[in-house]
mmCIF file of C-alpha atoms in Angstrom:
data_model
loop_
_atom_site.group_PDB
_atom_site.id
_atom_site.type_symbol
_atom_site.label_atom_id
_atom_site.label_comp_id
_atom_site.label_asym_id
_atom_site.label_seq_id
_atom_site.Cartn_x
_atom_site.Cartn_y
_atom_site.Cartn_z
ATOM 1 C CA UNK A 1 -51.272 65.990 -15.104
ATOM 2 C CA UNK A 2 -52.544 69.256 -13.978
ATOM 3 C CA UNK A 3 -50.713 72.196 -14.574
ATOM 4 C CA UNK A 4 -50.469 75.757 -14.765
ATOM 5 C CA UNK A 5 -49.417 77.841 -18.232
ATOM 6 C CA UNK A 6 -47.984 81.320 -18.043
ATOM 7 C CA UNK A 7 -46.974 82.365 -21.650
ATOM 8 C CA UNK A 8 -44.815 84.843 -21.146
ATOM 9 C CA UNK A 9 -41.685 84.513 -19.557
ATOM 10 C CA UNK A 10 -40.080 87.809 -19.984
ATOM 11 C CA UNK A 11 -41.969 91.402 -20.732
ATOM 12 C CA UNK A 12 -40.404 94.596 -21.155
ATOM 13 C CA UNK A 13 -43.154 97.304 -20.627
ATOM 14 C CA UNK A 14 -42.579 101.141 -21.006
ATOM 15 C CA UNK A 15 -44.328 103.115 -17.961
ATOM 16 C CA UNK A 16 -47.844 103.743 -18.414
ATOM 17 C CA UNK A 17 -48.114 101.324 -20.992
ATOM 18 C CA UNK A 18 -51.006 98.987 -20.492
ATOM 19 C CA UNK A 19 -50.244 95.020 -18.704
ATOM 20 C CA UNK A 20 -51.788 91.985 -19.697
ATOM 21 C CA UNK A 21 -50.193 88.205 -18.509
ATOM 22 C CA UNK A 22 -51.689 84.995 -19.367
ATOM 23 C CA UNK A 23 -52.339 82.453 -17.940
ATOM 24 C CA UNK A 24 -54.051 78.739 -18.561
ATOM 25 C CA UNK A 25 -54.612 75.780 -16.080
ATOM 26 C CA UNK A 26 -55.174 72.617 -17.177
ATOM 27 C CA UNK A 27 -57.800 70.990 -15.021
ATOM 28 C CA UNK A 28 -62.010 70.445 -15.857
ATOM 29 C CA UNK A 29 -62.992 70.885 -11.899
ATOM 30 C CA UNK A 30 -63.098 73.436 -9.428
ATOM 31 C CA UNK A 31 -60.025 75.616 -9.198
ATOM 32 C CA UNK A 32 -58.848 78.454 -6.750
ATOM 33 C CA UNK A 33 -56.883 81.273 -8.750
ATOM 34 C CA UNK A 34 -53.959 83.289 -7.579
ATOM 35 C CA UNK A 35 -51.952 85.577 -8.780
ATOM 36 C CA UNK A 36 -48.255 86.419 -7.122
ATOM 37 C CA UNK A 37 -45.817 88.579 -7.285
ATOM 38 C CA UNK A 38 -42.035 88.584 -5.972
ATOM 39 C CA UNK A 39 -39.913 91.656 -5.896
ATOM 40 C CA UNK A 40 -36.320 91.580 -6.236
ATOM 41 C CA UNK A 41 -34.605 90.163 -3.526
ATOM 42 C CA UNK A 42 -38.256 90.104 -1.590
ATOM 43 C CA UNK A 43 -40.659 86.781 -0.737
ATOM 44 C CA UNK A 44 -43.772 86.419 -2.480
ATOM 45 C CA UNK A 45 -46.526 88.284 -1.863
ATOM 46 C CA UNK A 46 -50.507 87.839 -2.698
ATOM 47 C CA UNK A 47 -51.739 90.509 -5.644
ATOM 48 C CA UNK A 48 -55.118 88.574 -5.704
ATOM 49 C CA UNK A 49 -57.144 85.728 -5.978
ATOM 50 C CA UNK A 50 -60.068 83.849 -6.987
ATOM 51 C CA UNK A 51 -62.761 81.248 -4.995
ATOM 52 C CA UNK A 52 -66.269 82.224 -6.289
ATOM 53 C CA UNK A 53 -68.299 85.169 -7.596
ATOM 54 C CA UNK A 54 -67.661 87.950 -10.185
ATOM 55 C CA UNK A 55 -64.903 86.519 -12.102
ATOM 56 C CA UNK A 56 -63.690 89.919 -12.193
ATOM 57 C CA UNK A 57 -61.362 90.501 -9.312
ATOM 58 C CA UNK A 58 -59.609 93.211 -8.173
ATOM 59 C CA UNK A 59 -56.225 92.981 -6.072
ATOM 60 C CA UNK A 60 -53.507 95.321 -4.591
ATOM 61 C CA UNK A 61 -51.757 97.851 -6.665
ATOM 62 C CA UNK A 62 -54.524 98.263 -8.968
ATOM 63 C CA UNK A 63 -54.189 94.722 -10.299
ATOM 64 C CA UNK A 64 -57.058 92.764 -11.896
ATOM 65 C CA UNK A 65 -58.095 89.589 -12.953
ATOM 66 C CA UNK A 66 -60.882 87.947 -15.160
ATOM 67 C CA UNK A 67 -61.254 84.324 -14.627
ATOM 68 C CA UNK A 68 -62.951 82.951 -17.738
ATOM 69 C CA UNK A 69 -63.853 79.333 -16.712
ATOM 70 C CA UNK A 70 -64.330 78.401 -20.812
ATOM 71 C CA UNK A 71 -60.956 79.511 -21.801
ATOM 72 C CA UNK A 72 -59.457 78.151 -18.157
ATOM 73 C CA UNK A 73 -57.936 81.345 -18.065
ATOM 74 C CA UNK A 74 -56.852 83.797 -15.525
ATOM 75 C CA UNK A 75 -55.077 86.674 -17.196
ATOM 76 C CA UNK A 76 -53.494 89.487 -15.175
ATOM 77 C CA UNK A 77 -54.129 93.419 -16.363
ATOM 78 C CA UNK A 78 -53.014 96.353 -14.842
ATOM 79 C CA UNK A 79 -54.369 99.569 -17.391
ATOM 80 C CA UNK A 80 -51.126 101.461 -16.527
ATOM 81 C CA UNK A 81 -47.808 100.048 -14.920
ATOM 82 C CA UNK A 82 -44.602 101.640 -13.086
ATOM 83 C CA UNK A 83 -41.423 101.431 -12.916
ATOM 84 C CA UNK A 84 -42.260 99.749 -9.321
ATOM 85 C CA UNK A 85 -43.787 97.105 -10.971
ATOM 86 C CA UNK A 86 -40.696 95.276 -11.720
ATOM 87 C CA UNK A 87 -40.791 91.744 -10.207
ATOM 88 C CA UNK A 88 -41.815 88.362 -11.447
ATOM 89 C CA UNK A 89 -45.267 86.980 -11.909
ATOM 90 C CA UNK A 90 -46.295 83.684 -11.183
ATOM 91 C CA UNK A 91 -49.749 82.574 -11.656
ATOM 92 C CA UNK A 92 -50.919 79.664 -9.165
ATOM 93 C CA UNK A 93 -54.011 77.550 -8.736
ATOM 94 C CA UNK A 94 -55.412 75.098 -5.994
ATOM 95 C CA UNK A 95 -57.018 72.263 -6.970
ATOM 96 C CA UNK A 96 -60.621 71.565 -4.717
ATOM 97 C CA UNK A 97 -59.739 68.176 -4.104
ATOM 98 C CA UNK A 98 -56.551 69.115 -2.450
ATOM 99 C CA UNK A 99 -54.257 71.286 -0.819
ATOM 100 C CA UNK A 100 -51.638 71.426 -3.247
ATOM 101 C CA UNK A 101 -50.864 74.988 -4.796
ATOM 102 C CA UNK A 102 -49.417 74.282 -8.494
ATOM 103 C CA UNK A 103 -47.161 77.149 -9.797
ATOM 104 C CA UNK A 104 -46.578 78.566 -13.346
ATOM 105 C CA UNK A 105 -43.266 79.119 -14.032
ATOM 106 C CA UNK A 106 -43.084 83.085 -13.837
ATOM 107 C CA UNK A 107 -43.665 85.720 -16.085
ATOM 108 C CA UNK A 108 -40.372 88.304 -15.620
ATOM 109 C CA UNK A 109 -41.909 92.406 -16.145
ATOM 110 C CA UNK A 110 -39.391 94.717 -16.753
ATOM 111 C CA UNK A 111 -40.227 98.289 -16.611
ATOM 112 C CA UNK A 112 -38.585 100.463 -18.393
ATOM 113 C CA UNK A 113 -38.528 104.669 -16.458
ATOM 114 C CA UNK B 1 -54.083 86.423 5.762
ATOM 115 C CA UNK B 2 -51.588 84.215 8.290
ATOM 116 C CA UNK B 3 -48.394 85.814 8.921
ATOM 117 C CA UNK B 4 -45.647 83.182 8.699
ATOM 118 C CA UNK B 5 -41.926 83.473 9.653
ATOM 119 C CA UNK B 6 -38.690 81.601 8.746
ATOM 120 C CA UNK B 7 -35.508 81.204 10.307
ATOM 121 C CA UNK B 8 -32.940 81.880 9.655
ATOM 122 C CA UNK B 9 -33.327 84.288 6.292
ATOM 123 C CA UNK B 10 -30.008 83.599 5.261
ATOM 124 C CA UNK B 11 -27.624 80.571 6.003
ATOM 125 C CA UNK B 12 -24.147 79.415 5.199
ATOM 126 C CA UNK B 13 -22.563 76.238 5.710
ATOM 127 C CA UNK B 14 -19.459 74.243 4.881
ATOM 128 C CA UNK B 15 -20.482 71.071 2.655
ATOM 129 C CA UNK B 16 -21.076 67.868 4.942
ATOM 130 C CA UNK B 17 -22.891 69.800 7.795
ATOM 131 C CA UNK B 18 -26.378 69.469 8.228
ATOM 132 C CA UNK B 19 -28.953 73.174 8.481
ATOM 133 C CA UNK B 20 -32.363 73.258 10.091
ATOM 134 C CA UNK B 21 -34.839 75.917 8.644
ATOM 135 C CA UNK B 22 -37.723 76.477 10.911
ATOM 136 C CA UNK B 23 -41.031 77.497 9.793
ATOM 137 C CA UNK B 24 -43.281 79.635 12.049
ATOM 138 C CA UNK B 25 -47.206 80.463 11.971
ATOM 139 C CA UNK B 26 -47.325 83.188 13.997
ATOM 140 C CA UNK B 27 -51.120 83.683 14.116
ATOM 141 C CA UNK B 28 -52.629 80.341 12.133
ATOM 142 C CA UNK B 29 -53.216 76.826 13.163
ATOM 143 C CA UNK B 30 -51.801 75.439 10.221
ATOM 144 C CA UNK B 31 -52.556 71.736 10.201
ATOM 145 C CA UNK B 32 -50.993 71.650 6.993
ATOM 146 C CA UNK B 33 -47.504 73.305 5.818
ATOM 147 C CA UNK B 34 -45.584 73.006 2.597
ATOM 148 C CA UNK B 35 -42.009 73.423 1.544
ATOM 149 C CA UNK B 36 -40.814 74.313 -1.416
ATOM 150 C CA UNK B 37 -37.198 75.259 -3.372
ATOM 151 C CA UNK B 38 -36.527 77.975 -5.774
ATOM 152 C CA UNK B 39 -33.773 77.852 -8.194
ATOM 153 C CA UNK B 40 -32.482 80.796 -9.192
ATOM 154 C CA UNK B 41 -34.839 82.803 -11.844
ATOM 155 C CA UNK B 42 -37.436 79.800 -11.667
ATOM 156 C CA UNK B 43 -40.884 79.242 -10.412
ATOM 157 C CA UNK B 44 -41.328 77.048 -6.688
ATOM 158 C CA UNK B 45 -40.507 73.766 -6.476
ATOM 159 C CA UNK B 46 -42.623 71.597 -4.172
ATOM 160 C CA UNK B 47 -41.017 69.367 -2.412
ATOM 161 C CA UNK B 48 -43.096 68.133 0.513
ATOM 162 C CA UNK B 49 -46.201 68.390 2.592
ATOM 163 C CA UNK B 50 -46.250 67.740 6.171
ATOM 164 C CA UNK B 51 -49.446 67.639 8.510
ATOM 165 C CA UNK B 52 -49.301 68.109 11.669
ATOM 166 C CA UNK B 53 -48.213 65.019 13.845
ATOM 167 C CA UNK B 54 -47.610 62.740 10.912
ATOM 168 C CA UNK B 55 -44.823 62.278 8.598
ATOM 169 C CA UNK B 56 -44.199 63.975 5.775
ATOM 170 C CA UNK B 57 -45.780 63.720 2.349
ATOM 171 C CA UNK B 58 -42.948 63.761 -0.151
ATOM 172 C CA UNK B 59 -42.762 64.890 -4.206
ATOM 173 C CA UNK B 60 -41.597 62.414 -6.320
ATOM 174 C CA UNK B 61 -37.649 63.363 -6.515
ATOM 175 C CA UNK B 62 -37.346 64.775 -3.368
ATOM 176 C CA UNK B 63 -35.038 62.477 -0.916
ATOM 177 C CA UNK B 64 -36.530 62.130 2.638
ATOM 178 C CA UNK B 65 -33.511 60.964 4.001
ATOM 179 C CA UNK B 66 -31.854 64.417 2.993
ATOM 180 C CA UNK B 67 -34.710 66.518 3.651
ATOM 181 C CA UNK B 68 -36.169 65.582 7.082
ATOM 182 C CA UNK B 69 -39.493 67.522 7.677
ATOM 183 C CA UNK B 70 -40.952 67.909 11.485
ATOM 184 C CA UNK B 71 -44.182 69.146 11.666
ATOM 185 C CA UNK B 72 -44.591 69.131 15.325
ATOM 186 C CA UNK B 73 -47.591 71.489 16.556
ATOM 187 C CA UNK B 74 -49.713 73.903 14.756
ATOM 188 C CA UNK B 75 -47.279 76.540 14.197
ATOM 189 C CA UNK B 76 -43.787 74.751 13.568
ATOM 190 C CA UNK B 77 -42.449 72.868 10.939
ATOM 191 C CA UNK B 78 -38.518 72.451 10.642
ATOM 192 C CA UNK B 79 -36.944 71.256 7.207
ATOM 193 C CA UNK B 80 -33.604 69.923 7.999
ATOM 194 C CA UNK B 81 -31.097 69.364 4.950
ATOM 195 C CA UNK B 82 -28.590 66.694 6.062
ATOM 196 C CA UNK B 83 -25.357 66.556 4.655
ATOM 197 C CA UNK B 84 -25.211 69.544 2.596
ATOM 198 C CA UNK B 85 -23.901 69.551 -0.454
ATOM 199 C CA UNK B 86 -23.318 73.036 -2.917
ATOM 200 C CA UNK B 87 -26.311 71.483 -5.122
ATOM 201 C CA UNK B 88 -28.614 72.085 -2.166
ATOM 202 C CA UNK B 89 -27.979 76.123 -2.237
ATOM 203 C CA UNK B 90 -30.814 77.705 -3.077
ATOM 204 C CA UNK B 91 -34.387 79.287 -1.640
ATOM 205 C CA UNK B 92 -35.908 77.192 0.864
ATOM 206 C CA UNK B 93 -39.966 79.029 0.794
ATOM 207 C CA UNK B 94 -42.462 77.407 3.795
ATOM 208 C CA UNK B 95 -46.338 78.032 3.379
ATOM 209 C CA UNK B 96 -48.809 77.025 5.788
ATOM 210 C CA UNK B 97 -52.451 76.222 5.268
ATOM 211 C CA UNK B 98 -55.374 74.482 7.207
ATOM 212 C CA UNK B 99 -58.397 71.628 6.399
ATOM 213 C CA UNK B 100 -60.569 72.939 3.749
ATOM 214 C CA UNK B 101 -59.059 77.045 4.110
ATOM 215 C CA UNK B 102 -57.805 76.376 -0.023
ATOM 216 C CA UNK B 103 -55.273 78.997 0.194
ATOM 217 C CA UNK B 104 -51.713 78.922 1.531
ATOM 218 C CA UNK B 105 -49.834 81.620 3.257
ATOM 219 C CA UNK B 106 -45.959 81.693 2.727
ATOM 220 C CA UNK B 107 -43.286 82.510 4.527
ATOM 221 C CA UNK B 108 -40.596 85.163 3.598
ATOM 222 C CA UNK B 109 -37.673 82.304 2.138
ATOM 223 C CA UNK B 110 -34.514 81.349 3.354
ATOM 224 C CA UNK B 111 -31.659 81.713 1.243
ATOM 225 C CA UNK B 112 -29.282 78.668 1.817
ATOM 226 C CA UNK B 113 -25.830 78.873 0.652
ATOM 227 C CA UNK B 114 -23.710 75.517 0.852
ATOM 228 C CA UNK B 115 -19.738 76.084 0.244
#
């Protein structure tokens, strides 16, 4: 079955250090790649995502993502994070041959002031 | 992106009565919404897909008799949990989508607390 891998669940970051979350999807066909996030007590909200074109992308809060279609990967970077940046993470990805959106399971970031 | 509403944000009910969440698109035609459940510090849950005007599509676990899904017009769904029990408390989350868009807009969650 398809399915989406986030391998951290829980990251404790210092500010300004440097972010990277994984993520893998299992599936050989065309994929659409997101990237969440959900602050405390707060619905989720679109960082950025993923049809076509530079697998580079850039999203909101000085976010990025490189989709790497040999590793079916989709990690998350941000070069320096804040304290604001607490939330959880969840990677998603939309299979082409339906509507479904399949979830990872969340990576927690703490940030530590 | 769609802007999508849910009421109400927070519910709570005695165990045994029955709550309706609706889902709104406010500014989509969203032939196709989802719902899904969030347990406490876990990723979404989907539980069903409804198109609009036919019945619901659900995920294997989910009752249908519990959950009852209307997906009347383009911008309302309603999940109804019948017969709530304290095992149904949790975060109800709508998204709404349309034919061939690939990307689903979600509404802001509605916390259900059965006691």
């Amino acid at each position: 079955a398809q399915s989406v891998s986030q391998h951290n669940h829980h990251v404790i970051l210092s500010e300004a250090a440097s972010l990277e979350l994984g993520c893998n999807y299992s599936y050989g066909g065309t994929v659409n790649l997101f990237w969440y996030v959900q602050y405390p007590g707060q619905h989720l909200q679109l960082l950025l995502k993923y049809f076509s074109g530079d697998p580079l992308v850039k999203g909101i809060k000085g976010f990025e993502a490189e989709f790497i279609k040999s590793k079916f990967s989709f990690n998350l970077r941000k070069p320096s994070v804040q304290w604001s940046d607490t939330a959880e993470y969840f990677c998603a990805v939309i299979l082409n041959r339906d509507d479904k959106i399949i979830f990872g399971k969340g990576t927690r970031l703490h940030i530590l002031p | 992106g769609a802007v999508v509403s849910q009421h109400p944000s927070r519910v709570i009910c005695k165990s045994g009565t029955s709550v309706k969440i609706e889902c709104r698109s406010l500014d989509f035609q969203a032939t196709t919404m989802f719902w899904y459940r969030q347990f406490p510090k876990q990723s979404l849950m989907l539980m069903a897909t409804s198109n609009e005007g036919s019945k619901a599509t659900y995920e294997q676990g989910v009752e249908k008799d519990k959950f009852l899904i209307n997906h009347a017009s383009l911008t309302l769904s309603t999940l109804t949990v019948t017969s709530a029990h304290p095992e149904d408390s949790s975060f109800y989350i709508c998204s709404v989508g349309s034919t061939g868009y690939n990307e689903q807009f979600f509404g802001p969650g509605t916390r259900l607390t059965v006691l």
